Amino acid sequence: MIINLITNEFNKHYHQIQNGGFIIFYQKITNFFLKFYKIIFFLIAIFLLFLFFLISIFKNIKIGKLRTDKIGEFAIRAEIYLLKNKRNKDLHIIFKDKKICNSFLFNLYKKKIFFFPNIIFQELYGLIIFLNLNKFIYNGPNDNIDTNFLLKKSKPQISIPIKLKQNLNEFQKKIISQKKIACINIRDNFYYGKSLMSEYRNADIRYCTKAIKYLIKKGYFVIRMGRHTKNKLKINSKFFFDYSQSNLKNDAMDVFIAEACSFCITSGSGFDSVCRIFRKPTLFINLLPYVGFGS
């Protein structure tokens, strides 16, 4: 009976490869190794879980994923994590997402946070969640909310080395060396595309024209932030720079501007979290949802 099942399965795959050629053969080999890979790492996860139980007898141990896929989530969660655990003697296994939203900011935090390889610990994390072993889980959905006002009570946990700023070109140096910088960060639908699920969060930068001109009169150099923005904003002033529509955009420059600015006006988008980790005053306008106001 078992021999017949194996023979039938072998014949099925043999005929599929015979009819489909190399492409089908390649797909089947790839699928086999993917399944084999998952089984191996699942077995490793079971072994690590056993170690977790042993270690927990002597020391509190927790595992958590620190989001690195979106800059707003990563910046504020990493900063709050460091502040919460300054004197915490628990053992933490922290790993990241596969996607890194901003490699420059990630490298700054990597000097303070040791990230374990997610290729191994993602499986363990999933297993712990599946078994509902909450005592081993570090992070939660509200880790981006500063409920204890730690940001207000402390200094930034990261800083940009001066030697990195020296690598900027002259125009970039001129921008971040302004004495009074005001950042305008207005979310629109160009970056993620139009969606009925998130359209309510978007706004039109053109409604901020009067505010920008007012800030310029008060002696501020105003920078419009954003990686990809829809509407161009034409303000004839040497004290206004539309960074979002320029070719200067890169991971490092985003962080440099956040550190150099005096304050940020935002409708609630990732960049304002970078300003907050550098303790820059932040004014929220046209903002929904309100859940983040616990911080």
CSV table of C-alpha atoms in Angstrom, one decimal:
chain,number,residue,atom,x,y,z
A,1,MET,CA,0.0,0.0,0.0
A,2,ILE,CA,2.7,2.5,1.0
A,3,ILE,CA,4.9,1.4,-1.9
A,4,ASN,CA,2.0,2.0,-4.3
A,5,LEU,CA,1.5,5.5,-2.9
A,6,ILE,CA,5.2,6.3,-3.3
A,7,THR,CA,5.3,4.9,-6.8
A,8,ASN,CA,2.1,6.9,-7.9
A,9,GLU,CA,3.6,10.1,-6.4
A,10,PHE,CA,6.9,9.6,-8.2
A,11,ASN,CA,5.2,8.8,-11.5
A,12,LYS,CA,3.0,11.9,-11.1
A,13,HIS,CA,6.0,14.2,-10.7
A,14,TYR,CA,8.0,12.4,-13.4
A,15,HIS,CA,5.3,12.9,-16.0
A,16,GLN,CA,4.8,16.6,-14.9
A,17,ILE,CA,8.6,17.2,-15.4
A,18,GLN,CA,8.6,15.2,-18.7
A,19,ASN,CA,5.7,17.4,-20.0
A,20,GLY,CA,6.9,20.7,-18.5
A,21,GLY,CA,10.6,20.4,-19.1
A,22,PHE,CA,13.3,22.3,-17.1
A,23,ILE,CA,11.0,25.0,-15.8
A,24,ILE,CA,8.8,22.5,-14.0
A,25,PHE,CA,11.8,20.6,-12.7
A,26,TYR,CA,13.3,23.9,-11.4
A,27,GLN,CA,10.0,24.8,-9.6
A,28,LYS,CA,9.8,21.4,-8.0
A,29,ILE,CA,13.4,21.4,-6.8
A,30,THR,CA,12.9,25.0,-5.4
A,31,ASN,CA,9.7,24.0,-3.6
A,32,PHE,CA,11.4,21.0,-2.1
A,33,PHE,CA,14.3,23.0,-0.7
A,34,LEU,CA,11.9,25.7,0.6
A,35,LYS,CA,9.9,23.0,2.5
A,36,PHE,CA,13.1,21.4,3.7
A,37,TYR,CA,14.4,24.8,4.8
A,38,LYS,CA,11.2,25.5,6.8
A,39,ILE,CA,11.3,22.1,8.5
A,40,ILE,CA,15.0,22.7,9.6
A,41,PHE,CA,14.3,26.1,11.0
A,42,PHE,CA,11.1,24.9,12.7
A,43,LEU,CA,13.2,22.2,14.5
A,44,ILE,CA,15.7,24.9,15.5
A,45,ALA,CA,12.9,27.0,16.8
A,46,ILE,CA,11.7,24.1,19.0
A,47,PHE,CA,15.2,23.6,20.4
A,48,LEU,CA,15.5,27.3,21.1
A,49,LEU,CA,12.1,27.3,22.9
A,50,PHE,CA,13.4,24.5,25.1
A,51,LEU,CA,16.4,26.7,25.9
A,52,PHE,CA,14.0,29.6,26.7
A,53,PHE,CA,12.3,27.5,29.3
A,54,LEU,CA,15.7,26.5,30.8
A,55,ILE,CA,17.0,30.1,30.9
A,56,SER,CA,13.7,31.5,32.3
A,57,ILE,CA,14.3,29.4,35.5
A,58,PHE,CA,17.3,31.7,36.3
A,59,LYS,CA,16.6,34.9,34.3
A,60,ASN,CA,13.7,36.7,32.6
A,61,ILE,CA,14.0,36.2,28.9
A,62,LYS,CA,11.8,37.8,26.2
A,63,ILE,CA,11.8,37.9,22.4
A,64,GLY,CA,10.4,40.7,20.2
A,65,LYS,CA,10.4,42.0,16.7
A,66,LEU,CA,11.3,45.7,16.3
A,67,ARG,CA,9.6,47.0,13.2
A,68,THR,CA,12.1,48.3,10.6
A,69,ASP,CA,9.7,48.4,7.6
A,70,LYS,CA,8.4,51.9,8.1
A,71,ILE,CA,10.6,54.8,9.3
A,72,GLY,CA,7.9,56.3,11.7
A,73,GLU,CA,7.4,52.9,13.4
A,74,PHE,CA,11.1,52.1,13.6
A,75,ALA,CA,12.4,55.4,14.8
A,76,ILE,CA,9.9,55.8,17.7
A,77,ARG,CA,9.9,52.2,18.7
A,78,ALA,CA,13.7,51.9,18.8
A,79,GLU,CA,14.0,55.1,20.9
A,80,ILE,CA,11.4,54.0,23.4
A,81,TYR,CA,12.9,50.6,23.6
A,82,LEU,CA,16.3,52.0,24.6
A,83,LEU,CA,14.7,54.3,27.1
A,84,LYS,CA,12.6,51.6,28.7
A,85,ASN,CA,15.5,49.2,29.0
A,86,LYS,CA,18.3,51.4,30.2
A,87,ARG,CA,18.4,49.6,33.6
A,88,ASN,CA,16.4,46.5,32.7
A,89,LYS,CA,18.5,43.4,33.4
A,90,ASP,CA,16.1,41.0,31.5
A,91,LEU,CA,17.5,39.1,28.6
A,92,HIS,CA,16.0,40.3,25.3
A,93,ILE,CA,16.2,38.7,21.9
A,94,ILE,CA,15.4,41.4,19.4
A,95,PHE,CA,15.2,40.9,15.7
A,96,LYS,CA,14.1,43.0,12.8
A,97,ASP,CA,11.9,42.9,9.7
A,98,LYS,CA,13.4,41.8,6.4
A,99,LYS,CA,12.8,45.3,5.0
A,100,ILE,CA,15.0,48.2,6.3
A,101,CYS,CA,13.1,51.5,5.8
A,102,ASN,CA,16.1,53.8,6.3
A,103,SER,CA,19.6,52.1,6.4
A,104,PHE,CA,21.3,55.2,7.8
A,105,LEU,CA,19.0,55.4,10.8
A,106,PHE,CA,19.1,51.7,11.3
A,107,ASN,CA,22.9,51.7,11.4
A,108,LEU,CA,22.8,54.4,14.1
A,109,TYR,CA,20.5,52.3,16.3
A,110,LYS,CA,22.4,49.1,15.5
A,111,LYS,CA,25.2,50.6,17.6
A,112,LYS,CA,22.9,50.5,20.6
A,113,ILE,CA,20.6,47.5,19.9
A,114,PHE,CA,21.9,44.1,19.0
A,115,PHE,CA,19.7,42.6,16.3
A,116,PHE,CA,19.6,38.8,16.3
A,117,PRO,CA,19.2,37.1,12.8
A,118,ASN,CA,15.5,37.1,11.9
A,119,ILE,CA,16.1,34.0,9.6
A,120,ILE,CA,16.2,32.0,12.8
A,121,PHE,CA,14.3,33.9,15.4
A,122,GLN,CA,11.3,34.7,13.2
A,123,GLU,CA,10.3,31.0,13.4
A,124,LEU,CA,10.8,31.0,17.2
A,125,TYR,CA,8.7,34.1,17.6
A,126,GLY,CA,5.9,32.7,15.5
A,127,LEU,CA,5.9,29.5,17.6
A,128,ILE,CA,5.8,31.4,20.9
A,129,ILE,CA,2.8,33.5,19.6
A,130,PHE,CA,1.1,30.3,18.4
A,131,LEU,CA,1.5,28.6,21.8
A,132,ASN,CA,0.3,31.9,23.5
A,133,LEU,CA,3.5,32.0,25.7
A,134,ASN,CA,3.0,35.7,26.5
A,135,LYS,CA,5.7,35.6,29.3
A,136,PHE,CA,8.3,35.3,26.5
A,137,ILE,CA,7.0,38.1,24.3
A,138,TYR,CA,8.5,41.5,24.6
A,139,ASN,CA,6.7,43.8,22.2
A,140,GLY,CA,3.1,44.8,21.7
A,141,PRO,CA,1.0,46.9,19.3
A,142,ASN,CA,1.4,50.0,21.5
A,143,ASP,CA,5.2,50.1,21.8
A,144,ASN,CA,5.2,53.2,19.7
A,145,ILE,CA,3.2,55.1,22.4
A,146,ASP,CA,5.3,56.9,25.0
A,147,THR,CA,2.9,56.3,27.9
A,148,ASN,CA,5.5,57.2,30.6
A,149,PHE,CA,6.7,60.4,28.8
A,150,LEU,CA,10.2,59.1,28.6
A,151,LEU,CA,11.0,61.2,25.5
A,152,LYS,CA,10.3,64.3,27.5
A,153,LYS,CA,12.4,63.2,30.5
A,154,SER,CA,15.5,62.2,28.6
A,155,LYS,CA,18.0,63.1,25.9
A,156,PRO,CA,18.2,61.4,22.4
A,157,GLN,CA,19.7,58.0,22.5
A,158,ILE,CA,21.5,58.3,19.2
A,159,SER,CA,23.6,61.0,17.6
A,160,ILE,CA,25.1,61.6,14.2
A,161,PRO,CA,28.9,61.6,14.1
A,162,ILE,CA,30.4,64.8,12.8
A,163,LYS,CA,32.6,63.0,10.3
A,164,LEU,CA,29.4,61.8,8.5
A,165,LYS,CA,28.2,65.3,8.0
A,166,GLN,CA,31.5,66.2,6.5
A,167,ASN,CA,30.7,63.8,3.6
A,168,LEU,CA,27.8,66.0,2.5
A,169,ASN,CA,28.1,68.2,-0.6
A,170,GLU,CA,28.2,72.0,-0.1
A,171,PHE,CA,24.5,72.5,-0.9
A,172,GLN,CA,23.5,69.9,1.6
A,173,LYS,CA,25.8,71.4,4.3
A,174,LYS,CA,24.2,74.8,3.6
A,175,ILE,CA,20.7,73.4,4.2
A,176,ILE,CA,21.4,71.8,7.5
A,177,SER,CA,23.6,74.7,8.7
A,178,GLN,CA,20.7,77.1,8.7
A,179,LYS,CA,20.1,78.6,12.2
A,180,LYS,CA,16.3,78.3,12.2
A,181,ILE,CA,14.8,75.4,10.2
A,182,ALA,CA,11.1,74.7,10.1
A,183,CYS,CA,10.0,71.4,8.5
A,184,ILE,CA,6.6,70.9,6.8
A,185,ASN,CA,5.6,67.3,6.5
A,186,ILE,CA,2.2,66.8,4.9
A,187,ARG,CA,1.1,63.4,3.9
A,188,ASP,CA,-0.6,62.8,0.5
A,189,ASN,CA,-1.5,59.7,-1.6
A,190,PHE,CA,1.5,59.8,-4.0
A,191,TYR,CA,3.8,57.6,-1.9
A,192,TYR,CA,1.4,54.7,-1.1
A,193,GLY,CA,-1.1,55.4,-3.9
A,194,LYS,CA,-4.8,56.3,-3.5
A,195,SER,CA,-6.7,54.1,-1.1
A,196,LEU,CA,-10.1,54.4,0.5
A,197,MET,CA,-8.7,52.9,3.6
A,198,SER,CA,-6.2,55.7,4.2
A,199,GLU,CA,-7.3,58.7,2.1
A,200,TYR,CA,-8.7,60.4,5.2
A,201,ARG,CA,-5.1,60.8,6.4
A,202,ASN,CA,-4.0,62.8,3.4
A,203,ALA,CA,-3.9,66.6,3.0
A,204,ASP,CA,-3.0,69.2,0.4
A,205,ILE,CA,0.3,71.0,1.0
A,206,ARG,CA,-1.0,74.0,-0.8
A,207,TYR,CA,-3.2,74.9,2.1
A,208,CYS,CA,0.1,75.5,4.1
A,209,THR,CA,1.3,78.2,1.7
A,210,LYS,CA,0.3,81.1,4.1
A,211,ALA,CA,1.9,79.4,7.0
A,212,ILE,CA,5.1,78.8,5.1
A,213,LYS,CA,5.3,82.5,4.0
A,214,TYR,CA,4.6,83.5,7.6
A,215,LEU,CA,7.5,81.4,8.9
A,216,ILE,CA,9.8,82.8,6.3
A,217,LYS,CA,8.9,86.3,7.5
A,218,LYS,CA,9.8,85.2,11.0
A,219,GLY,CA,13.3,84.3,9.8
A,220,TYR,CA,12.9,80.5,9.3
A,221,PHE,CA,14.3,78.4,6.5
A,222,VAL,CA,11.4,76.2,5.6
A,223,ILE,CA,11.9,72.7,4.2
A,224,ARG,CA,9.1,70.7,2.8
A,225,MET,CA,9.7,67.0,3.6
A,226,GLY,CA,8.7,63.8,2.0
A,227,ARG,CA,10.1,61.1,-0.2
A,228,HIS,CA,7.5,61.2,-2.9
A,229,THR,CA,4.8,64.0,-3.0
A,230,LYS,CA,2.0,64.8,-5.4
A,231,ASN,CA,1.6,68.5,-5.7
A,232,LYS,CA,4.4,70.9,-6.4
A,233,LEU,CA,4.6,74.0,-4.2
A,234,LYS,CA,5.9,77.1,-5.8
A,235,ILE,CA,7.1,79.7,-3.3
A,236,ASN,CA,9.5,82.3,-4.7
A,237,SER,CA,11.9,82.6,-1.8
A,238,LYS,CA,15.5,81.5,-1.2
A,239,PHE,CA,14.3,80.5,2.3
A,240,PHE,CA,12.1,77.8,1.1
A,241,PHE,CA,13.3,74.4,-0.2
A,242,ASP,CA,11.1,71.6,-1.5
A,243,TYR,CA,13.2,68.7,-0.5
A,244,SER,CA,10.4,66.2,-1.4
A,245,GLN,CA,10.6,67.3,-5.1
A,246,SER,CA,14.4,67.5,-5.2
A,247,ASN,CA,17.1,65.0,-6.2
A,248,LEU,CA,18.8,65.3,-2.8
A,249,LYS,CA,16.6,62.8,-1.1
A,250,ASN,CA,18.4,59.9,0.6
A,251,ASP,CA,18.3,58.0,3.9
A,252,ALA,CA,21.1,60.1,5.5
A,253,MET,CA,19.7,63.5,4.5
A,254,ASP,CA,16.3,62.6,6.0
A,255,VAL,CA,18.0,62.1,9.4
A,256,PHE,CA,20.3,65.1,9.1
A,257,ILE,CA,17.4,67.5,8.5
A,258,ALA,CA,15.4,66.0,11.4
A,259,GLU,CA,18.3,66.6,13.7
A,260,ALA,CA,19.0,70.1,12.4
A,261,CYS,CA,15.5,71.5,12.4
A,262,SER,CA,14.0,73.7,15.1
A,263,PHE,CA,10.5,72.2,14.9
A,264,CYS,CA,8.2,70.2,12.6
A,265,ILE,CA,4.7,70.8,11.4
A,266,THR,CA,3.1,67.5,10.3
A,267,SER,CA,-0.1,65.8,9.4
A,268,GLY,CA,1.1,62.6,10.8
A,269,SER,CA,3.7,60.7,8.7
A,270,GLY,CA,6.9,58.8,9.2
A,271,PHE,CA,9.3,61.7,9.2
A,272,ASP,CA,7.8,63.4,12.3
A,273,SER,CA,8.9,60.4,14.4
A,274,VAL,CA,12.5,61.1,13.4
A,275,CYS,CA,12.1,64.7,14.6
A,276,ARG,CA,10.6,63.4,17.9
A,277,ILE,CA,13.6,61.1,18.6
A,278,PHE,CA,15.8,64.2,18.4
A,279,ARG,CA,13.3,65.9,20.8
A,280,LYS,CA,12.2,68.5,18.3
A,281,PRO,CA,8.8,70.2,19.0
A,282,THR,CA,6.2,68.8,16.7
A,283,LEU,CA,2.8,70.4,15.7
A,284,PHE,CA,0.2,68.0,14.4
A,285,ILE,CA,-2.5,69.3,12.0
A,286,ASN,CA,-5.3,67.6,10.2
A,287,LEU,CA,-4.4,64.4,12.0
A,288,LEU,CA,-6.4,61.1,12.2
A,289,PRO,CA,-6.4,58.7,14.0
A,290,TYR,CA,-5.8,60.0,17.5
A,291,VAL,CA,-4.3,56.8,18.9
A,292,GLY,CA,-0.7,58.2,18.9
A,293,PHE,CA,-1.6,61.0,21.3
A,294,GLY,CA,-0.8,58.8,24.3
A,295,SER,CA,2.8,59.9,23.6
